[in-house]
Every structure is written in C-alpha cells, then in structure tokens.
Coordinates of C-alpha atoms in Angstrom, one line a residue:
M973 CA 17.2 -14.9 1.6
N974 CA 14.0 -17.0 2.0
D975 CA 12.7 -18.1 -1.5
R976 CA 9.3 -18.9 -0.1
L977 CA 8.0 -15.9 1.6
I978 CA 5.2 -15.8 4.2
V979 CA 2.7 -13.1 3.4
G980 CA 0.4 -11.9 6.0
I981 CA -2.9 -10.5 4.8
T982 CA -5.3 -8.4 7.0
Q983 CA -9.0 -8.7 6.4
G984 CA -9.6 -5.0 6.4
D985 CA -13.4 -4.1 7.1
S986 CA -15.3 -7.4 7.3
N987 CA -18.3 -5.6 5.8
G988 CA -16.5 -4.5 2.7
I989 CA -14.9 -6.4 -0.2
G990 CA -11.7 -7.5 1.7
Y991 CA -12.5 -11.1 2.0
E992 CA -13.9 -11.3 -1.5
V993 CA -10.6 -10.3 -3.2
I994 CA -8.6 -12.3 -0.8
I995 CA -10.6 -15.3 -1.8
K996 CA -10.7 -14.8 -5.4
T997 CA -6.9 -14.1 -5.3
L998 CA -6.2 -17.3 -3.5
A999 CA -8.6 -19.4 -5.4
D1000 CA -6.3 -21.0 -7.8
S1001 CA -4.4 -23.7 -5.7
R1002 CA -1.2 -23.1 -8.1
I1003 CA -0.7 -19.8 -6.3
L1004 CA 0.4 -21.6 -3.3
D1005 CA 3.4 -22.6 -5.1
S1006 CA 4.7 -19.0 -4.8
F1007 CA 4.1 -18.1 -1.3
T1008 CA 2.6 -18.8 2.0
P1009 CA -0.6 -16.9 2.8
V1010 CA -1.7 -16.0 6.3
I1011 CA -5.0 -14.2 6.6
Y1012 CA -5.8 -12.3 9.8
G1013 CA -9.3 -12.2 10.6
S1014 CA -11.9 -15.2 11.0
S1015 CA -12.4 -18.4 9.5
K1016 CA -16.4 -17.9 10.0
L1017 CA -16.1 -14.8 7.8
F1018 CA -13.9 -16.5 5.5
G1019 CA -16.5 -19.1 5.1
F1020 CA -19.4 -16.6 4.8
Y1021 CA -17.8 -14.8 1.9
R1022 CA -16.6 -17.9 0.3
K1023 CA -20.3 -18.7 -0.2
T1024 CA -20.9 -15.4 -2.0
V1025 CA -18.1 -16.1 -4.6
H1026 CA -19.9 -18.4 -7.1
D1027 CA -16.9 -19.0 -9.4
V1028 CA -14.3 -20.3 -7.1
D1029 CA -13.9 -23.8 -5.5
Q1030 CA -16.3 -24.0 -2.3
Q1031 CA -13.6 -26.5 -0.9
M1032 CA -10.8 -24.3 -0.5
D1033 CA -8.4 -25.9 2.0
T1034 CA -7.9 -23.7 5.1
N1035 CA -5.8 -24.1 8.0
I1036 CA -7.0 -22.6 11.2
I1037 CA -4.1 -21.3 13.4
S1038 CA -3.6 -19.2 16.5
S1039 CA -0.4 -17.5 15.0
A1040 CA 1.9 -17.2 11.7
A1041 CA 4.4 -19.4 13.5
E1042 CA 2.1 -22.6 12.9
A1043 CA 1.4 -21.9 9.1
H1044 CA 1.5 -24.6 6.7
P1045 CA 3.3 -23.9 3.5
K1046 CA 0.7 -25.4 1.3
R1047 CA -2.5 -24.1 2.7
I1048 CA -4.5 -20.9 3.2
N1049 CA -3.7 -20.2 6.8
V1050 CA -6.3 -18.2 8.8
V1051 CA -5.4 -16.8 12.1
N1052 CA -8.4 -16.7 14.2
C1053 CA -8.1 -13.4 16.1
L1054 CA -11.8 -12.3 16.3
P1055 CA -14.5 -13.9 18.5
D1056 CA -16.6 -16.7 17.6
S1057 CA -19.7 -14.3 17.8
V1058 CA -18.3 -12.3 14.9
F1059 CA -20.8 -11.9 12.1
A1060 CA -21.0 -10.0 8.7
E1061 CA -23.3 -7.4 7.5
P1062 CA -21.9 -6.5 3.9
G1063 CA -22.7 -3.2 2.6
H1064 CA -21.8 -0.8 5.5
S1065 CA -19.3 -0.3 8.1
S1066 CA -20.3 -1.0 11.6
P1067 CA -18.6 -0.6 15.3
E1068 CA -18.1 -4.3 15.1
S1069 CA -16.5 -4.5 11.8
A1070 CA -14.1 -1.5 12.6
K1071 CA -13.0 -3.2 15.8
A1072 CA -12.4 -6.3 13.8
A1073 CA -10.3 -4.5 11.3
I1074 CA -8.2 -2.9 14.3
K1075 CA -7.7 -6.3 15.9
A1076 CA -6.8 -8.1 12.6
L1077 CA -4.0 -5.4 12.0
E1078 CA -2.8 -5.4 15.6
V1079 CA -2.3 -9.1 15.4
A1080 CA -0.7 -9.1 11.9
V1081 CA 1.8 -6.3 13.2
R1082 CA 2.6 -8.4 16.1
D1083 CA 3.7 -11.3 13.9
L1084 CA 5.3 -9.0 11.5
R1085 CA 7.4 -7.6 14.3
K1086 CA 8.4 -11.1 15.5
G1087 CA 9.4 -12.3 11.9
D1088 CA 6.7 -14.9 11.7
I1089 CA 5.6 -13.2 8.6
D1090 CA 7.8 -11.6 5.8
V1091 CA 5.6 -8.9 4.4
L1092 CA 2.1 -7.4 5.2
V1093 CA -0.7 -6.7 2.7
T1094 CA -3.6 -4.8 4.3
A1095 CA -7.1 -5.0 3.0
P1096 CA -9.2 -1.8 2.9
V1097 CA -10.8 -0.2 6.0
S1098 CA -13.2 2.7 6.6
K1099 CA -11.0 5.4 8.1
Q1100 CA -14.1 7.1 9.5
A1101 CA -15.4 3.9 11.4
L1102 CA -11.9 3.2 12.9
S1103 CA -11.7 6.8 14.2
G1104 CA -15.1 6.1 15.8
E1105 CA -13.7 3.2 17.6
G1106 CA -10.8 5.0 19.0
F1107 CA -8.0 4.3 16.4
A1108 CA -5.8 7.5 16.6
Y1109 CA -4.4 7.4 13.1
T1110 CA -5.8 8.6 9.9
G1111 CA -4.9 5.2 8.0
H1112 CA -2.4 2.2 8.0
T1113 CA 0.5 4.2 6.9
E1114 CA 0.6 6.5 9.9
Y1115 CA -0.2 3.5 12.4
L1116 CA 2.7 1.6 10.9
Q1117 CA 5.0 4.5 11.0
K1118 CA 4.4 4.6 14.7
E1119 CA 4.5 0.8 15.5
F1120 CA 7.8 0.5 13.7
G1121 CA 9.5 3.8 14.9
A1122 CA 9.9 5.1 11.2
D1123 CA 11.2 8.8 11.4
D1124 CA 9.0 9.3 8.1
V1125 CA 7.1 7.5 5.6
L1126 CA 6.1 7.9 2.0
M1127 CA 2.9 7.1 0.4
F1128 CA 3.8 5.6 -2.8
M1129 CA 1.3 4.3 -5.6
V1130 CA 2.9 2.0 -7.9
S1131 CA 2.2 0.1 -11.1
D1132 CA 4.3 -1.4 -14.0
G1133 CA 4.1 2.0 -15.8
M1134 CA 4.0 4.6 -13.3
K1135 CA 5.1 5.3 -9.6
V1136 CA 3.4 8.4 -7.8
A1137 CA 4.4 9.4 -4.4
V1138 CA 2.7 12.4 -2.4
A1139 CA 4.7 14.9 -0.4
T1140 CA 1.8 15.3 2.1
G1141 CA -0.6 12.5 3.2
H1142 CA -3.8 12.1 4.9
I1143 CA -4.2 15.7 5.7
P1144 CA -7.1 18.4 4.7
L1145 CA -6.5 20.1 1.6
A1146 CA -6.7 23.5 3.3
D1147 CA -3.5 22.4 5.2
V1148 CA -1.4 21.5 2.4
P1149 CA 0.3 24.9 1.7
K1150 CA 0.9 25.3 5.6
V1151 CA 2.7 22.1 5.6
L1152 CA 4.8 22.3 2.4
S1153 CA 8.4 23.4 2.9
K1154 CA 11.5 23.0 1.1
E1155 CA 12.8 20.6 3.8
L1156 CA 9.8 18.4 3.5
I1157 CA 10.0 18.0 -0.3
L1158 CA 13.8 17.6 -0.2
R1159 CA 13.3 14.7 2.4
K1160 CA 10.7 13.1 0.4
L1161 CA 12.8 13.2 -2.8
H1162 CA 15.7 11.5 -1.0
M1163 CA 13.3 8.6 0.3
M1164 CA 12.0 8.4 -3.3
K1165 CA 15.4 8.0 -4.6
D1166 CA 16.4 5.4 -1.9
S1167 CA 13.2 3.5 -2.5
L1168 CA 13.4 3.3 -6.2
E1169 CA 16.9 2.0 -5.9
R1170 CA 16.5 -0.4 -3.0
D1171 CA 12.9 -1.5 -3.4
F1172 CA 12.5 -1.5 -7.2
G1173 CA 16.1 -1.9 -8.5
I1174 CA 16.2 1.6 -10.6
L1175 CA 19.7 3.0 -10.3
D1176 CA 19.8 6.9 -10.4
P1177 CA 16.2 7.2 -10.9
R1178 CA 14.6 10.2 -12.7
I1179 CA 12.0 12.0 -10.5
A1180 CA 9.6 14.6 -11.6
V1181 CA 8.0 16.9 -9.2
L1182 CA 4.5 18.6 -9.7
G1183 CA 3.7 22.1 -8.8
L1184 CA 1.1 23.0 -6.3
N1185 CA -0.9 25.6 -8.1
P1186 CA -2.7 25.7 -11.6
H1187 CA -0.2 26.1 -14.3
C1188 CA 2.5 26.2 -11.6
G1189 CA 1.4 29.5 -10.4
D1190 CA 1.8 31.3 -13.8
G1191 CA 5.0 33.0 -12.6
G1192 CA 3.4 33.8 -9.2
L1193 CA 0.1 35.4 -10.6
I1194 CA -2.0 32.5 -8.9
G1195 CA 0.4 31.2 -6.2
G1196 CA 4.0 31.5 -5.2
Q1197 CA 5.0 28.3 -3.8
E1198 CA 6.4 27.1 -7.0
K1199 CA 9.1 30.1 -6.8
T1200 CA 9.7 30.1 -3.2
I1201 CA 9.4 26.3 -2.0
I1202 CA 9.3 23.7 -4.8
T1203 CA 11.9 25.0 -7.2
P1204 CA 14.4 25.8 -4.5
A1205 CA 13.8 22.1 -3.0
V1206 CA 14.3 20.6 -6.5
E1207 CA 17.6 22.6 -7.1
L1208 CA 19.0 21.5 -3.5
A1209 CA 18.0 17.8 -4.2
R1210 CA 19.9 17.9 -7.5
A1211 CA 22.9 19.5 -5.6
E1212 CA 22.5 16.5 -3.0
G1213 CA 22.6 13.7 -5.7
V1214 CA 18.9 13.5 -6.5
N1215 CA 17.9 13.3 -10.3
A1216 CA 15.1 15.5 -9.8
F1217 CA 13.3 17.7 -12.4
G1218 CA 10.2 20.3 -12.3
P1219 CA 8.0 21.5 -11.1
Y1220 CA 5.5 20.4 -13.7
S1221 CA 2.0 21.6 -14.2
P1222 CA -0.1 18.4 -13.3
D1223 CA -2.8 18.4 -15.7
G1224 CA -0.5 18.5 -19.0
F1225 CA 1.9 16.2 -17.3
F1226 CA -0.4 13.4 -17.1
A1227 CA -2.8 14.3 -20.1
L1228 CA 0.5 14.2 -22.3
G1229 CA 1.8 11.1 -21.0
N1230 CA 5.0 12.9 -19.6
Y1231 CA 5.1 10.6 -16.7
S1232 CA 6.4 8.0 -18.9
R1233 CA 9.7 9.6 -19.3
F1234 CA 10.4 9.4 -15.5
D1235 CA 11.0 6.6 -12.9
G1236 CA 8.8 8.3 -10.3
V1237 CA 6.6 11.3 -9.8
L1238 CA 6.4 13.5 -6.5
A1239 CA 2.8 15.0 -6.1
M1240 CA 2.3 17.9 -3.5
Y1241 CA -0.8 16.4 -2.2
H1242 CA -3.1 13.2 -2.0
D1243 CA -5.7 13.7 -4.7
Q1244 CA -3.1 15.4 -7.0
G1245 CA -1.3 12.2 -7.3
L1246 CA -3.9 9.6 -6.7
I1247 CA -6.6 10.8 -9.1
P1248 CA -4.5 10.5 -12.2
F1249 CA -2.8 7.3 -11.0
K1250 CA -6.1 5.5 -10.4
A1251 CA -7.5 6.9 -13.6
L1252 CA -4.4 5.3 -15.4
A1253 CA -3.8 2.2 -13.3
F1254 CA -6.6 1.4 -11.3
E1255 CA -7.1 -2.5 -11.9
Y1256 CA -3.4 -3.1 -11.2
G1257 CA -2.3 -0.3 -8.7
V1258 CA -0.9 -0.8 -5.3
N1259 CA -0.3 1.4 -2.3
F1260 CA 3.3 0.8 -0.9
T1261 CA 4.5 2.4 2.2
A1262 CA 8.1 3.5 1.6
G1263 CA 10.4 4.3 4.5
L1264 CA 9.4 1.5 6.9
P1265 CA 11.9 -1.2 7.9
V1266 CA 9.4 -3.7 6.8
V1267 CA 7.2 -4.2 3.6
R1268 CA 3.6 -3.3 3.4
T1269 CA 1.4 -3.0 0.3
S1270 CA -2.3 -2.7 -0.1
P1271 CA -4.8 -2.6 -3.1
D1272 CA -5.2 0.9 -4.4
H1273 CA -9.2 0.6 -4.0
G1274 CA -11.3 1.1 -0.9
T1275 CA -13.9 -0.9 1.0
A1276 CA -16.4 -0.8 -1.9
F1277 CA -19.5 -1.3 0.5
E1278 CA -21.7 -0.7 -2.5
I1279 CA -20.9 -4.0 -4.0
A1280 CA -19.8 -6.0 -1.0
G1281 CA -21.3 -9.5 -0.7
R1282 CA -22.3 -9.7 -4.4
G1283 CA -19.4 -11.5 -5.7
E1284 CA -18.6 -8.6 -8.3
A1285 CA -15.2 -7.1 -6.8
D1286 CA -12.2 -7.3 -9.0
P1287 CA -9.3 -9.1 -7.3
H1288 CA -6.6 -7.8 -9.5
S1289 CA -5.2 -5.0 -7.3
M1290 CA -5.1 -7.5 -4.4
M1291 CA -3.2 -10.0 -6.2
Q1292 CA -0.8 -7.4 -7.5
A1293 CA -0.3 -6.0 -3.9
I1294 CA 0.7 -9.5 -2.8
F1295 CA 3.2 -10.0 -5.7
T1296 CA 4.6 -6.4 -5.4
A1297 CA 5.2 -6.9 -1.6
I1298 CA 7.2 -10.2 -2.5
D1299 CA 9.1 -8.5 -5.3
I1300 CA 10.0 -5.6 -3.1
Q1301 CA 11.1 -7.8 -0.1
R1302 CA 13.3 -10.1 -2.6
R1303 CA 14.9 -6.7 -4.2
R1304 CA 15.7 -5.5 -0.6
D1305 CA 17.4 -8.7 0.4
R1306 CA 19.5 -8.7 -2.8
Y1307 CA 20.2 -4.9 -2.5
D1308 CA 21.4 -5.4 1.3
D1309 CA 23.3 -8.2 0.7
M1310 CA 25.2 -6.2 -2.3
M1311 CA 25.8 -3.3 0.1
D1312 CA 27.2 -5.7 2.8
A1313 CA 29.4 -7.4 0.1
R1314 CA 30.7 -3.8 -0.6
G1315 CA 31.5 -3.2 3.1

C-alpha cells in the first residue's frame, strides 16, 4: 500500500468556484506532506484565480506537467490539458467553460485508469452547460460508471456524523415511483453494506431505509409503495444478511436525530436524502461514488456562480473530499489485504 497517494483534482467549471476552493485547500504548504496533488485544468486559470484569493500566498509553487506520471511529490502539479487561449469569466457558465470541464475530466480519467493517480476528486460542474456541449450523462457519477464498466453505482453523501445514499439518482421526481422496485432497493442495500464495510471500516452496519410517501403512506391511504415495495425489500435484505431497518418517515427521522442511531441511511430519491444531509453537514459533506473500482469524491456543493471570483468560497468541503478519498483508498487497501490473507 502506497503511504503517499497521488490525488487527481479536476477543475470543474472554470467560471465557478472550483479553482478557488482548490487553491485555498492547497494554500498551506504543510498539506503537501500528506499527499501529492495533481490538478487537471490550466496553469493560466490557476494563476488568474490565485490573484482573486487575497489571504493565500501568491507565490504558491506549481509544477506544470503533461501527465500525472511526471508529478513532483512536493509541489502543486498542474496538468495543462486546456489550450493557451483559455480564459475565465467568473459568474456564469459558458460553452468554453463547459468544454474545459469535460476535457479536464477526460484527461483525469485517462490517468486514473492508467494508475498514474490513485484517487479522483472532482470540482463542481454545471450539468446543464455540459449537456449543451454534448456530454451525454446527467453527472460525474453516470459518466464514471460507464468509463469504468460498473454494473451499478451508488451516490453516497458522507460526513463524520451521517452517511446518506439514494436509491434513485439524477432522474426527474415524477419518474421515481416508476423506477423503484424491490430488486433496486435490495441491490442498493447490498452496495451500501459492502461500501460501509470495505470503504469505511464499519462491520455489520445498521442501515435505515426511508419511505417514499408522506408518513410512509399512512397505511396505504396516501401511497402504497411502502407496503408493496419498500418493506418487502427490507425484509429480503435482512434475510440475505443486511442489517436493514424501516421504512421510516423522513421528516421525523431527521428532525428527531434518529439518523445518529444508524451507520447509513438509504433515501428513495435525490432531494429526500440530500436536503437534510446538506442542512446538517454542508460545510464538511462529501459526495462519494460507491460501486466503482476506483475512488472518486467531490465537495457536496455546486459551482456557486453567484460568488465566483470574489474570494468568498469556503474550501472545507473540498478539503474534506480530498482527505475522505485518501482515507477510503487506504481502508480499501487494508480490507483487500485482509481478505486476501484469509484466502
């Protein structure tokens, strides 16, 4: 197991706060004792945004490289994968910034596949802008699933005090009831169990499952999915060795702090899980993609165009995303070594 990991960091949308939170995270030179950073984007854009952040050393030592294989262990490495003509327009996405985000991601994935970086951390993008430039995926999660040939993936929002996954990801709310099935929920529960054990070191994790309808359907008066889909899926999961409980009504579950009694929570759809997670853990929350053969994390915030270029962005979630990726990779290595030793 490599003690000093190489962390690939994509720039995200170059008109958002990606560069700012990356620069603030790496501003303290002591952080380079923990890992080797490789930023995928542009040294020109890095220099532009460094000037907008007034409370960091303007002489941050960067190393311009063509691939992560050339990374210097004690420098901030920048893979120049964008043309010299690139420029920043903080405050809104543009076709150019979307194309730059796609290119940075593609080059980073190339190096990740080759093993030149150990883990990947992605800065925020504008999904609408990416779609306008022909990006055929609803987000990083779906793109990485295709690139690494994963049968299924799980959007997992994690912090020290809470871990929330979603059964259905980036789909319209109207489609959620159509997509939910016993098989889907059962599969996601097994993925959660495997990830909590392998990636987070939690043996026999307790997993809470949320209902879909208000008050879990009130016995079928305002929706029947709890009776026909969710409860049977929980029962099947328990029969197959998953320590699952529920379904629980989401409002009381989070309002009363019941999430603290469980190691993980499976929400039925995106906002059901992410709204309470971000309300309770926004500054230090991390988006982790479980189910991939590689480790990928990202901050739990978006591009924040409204404050881009002002030097106001909070870097804590980016910093947490980096160290969470490192911790997960090290736990995976230890877990896999333990399994190999057992034969």
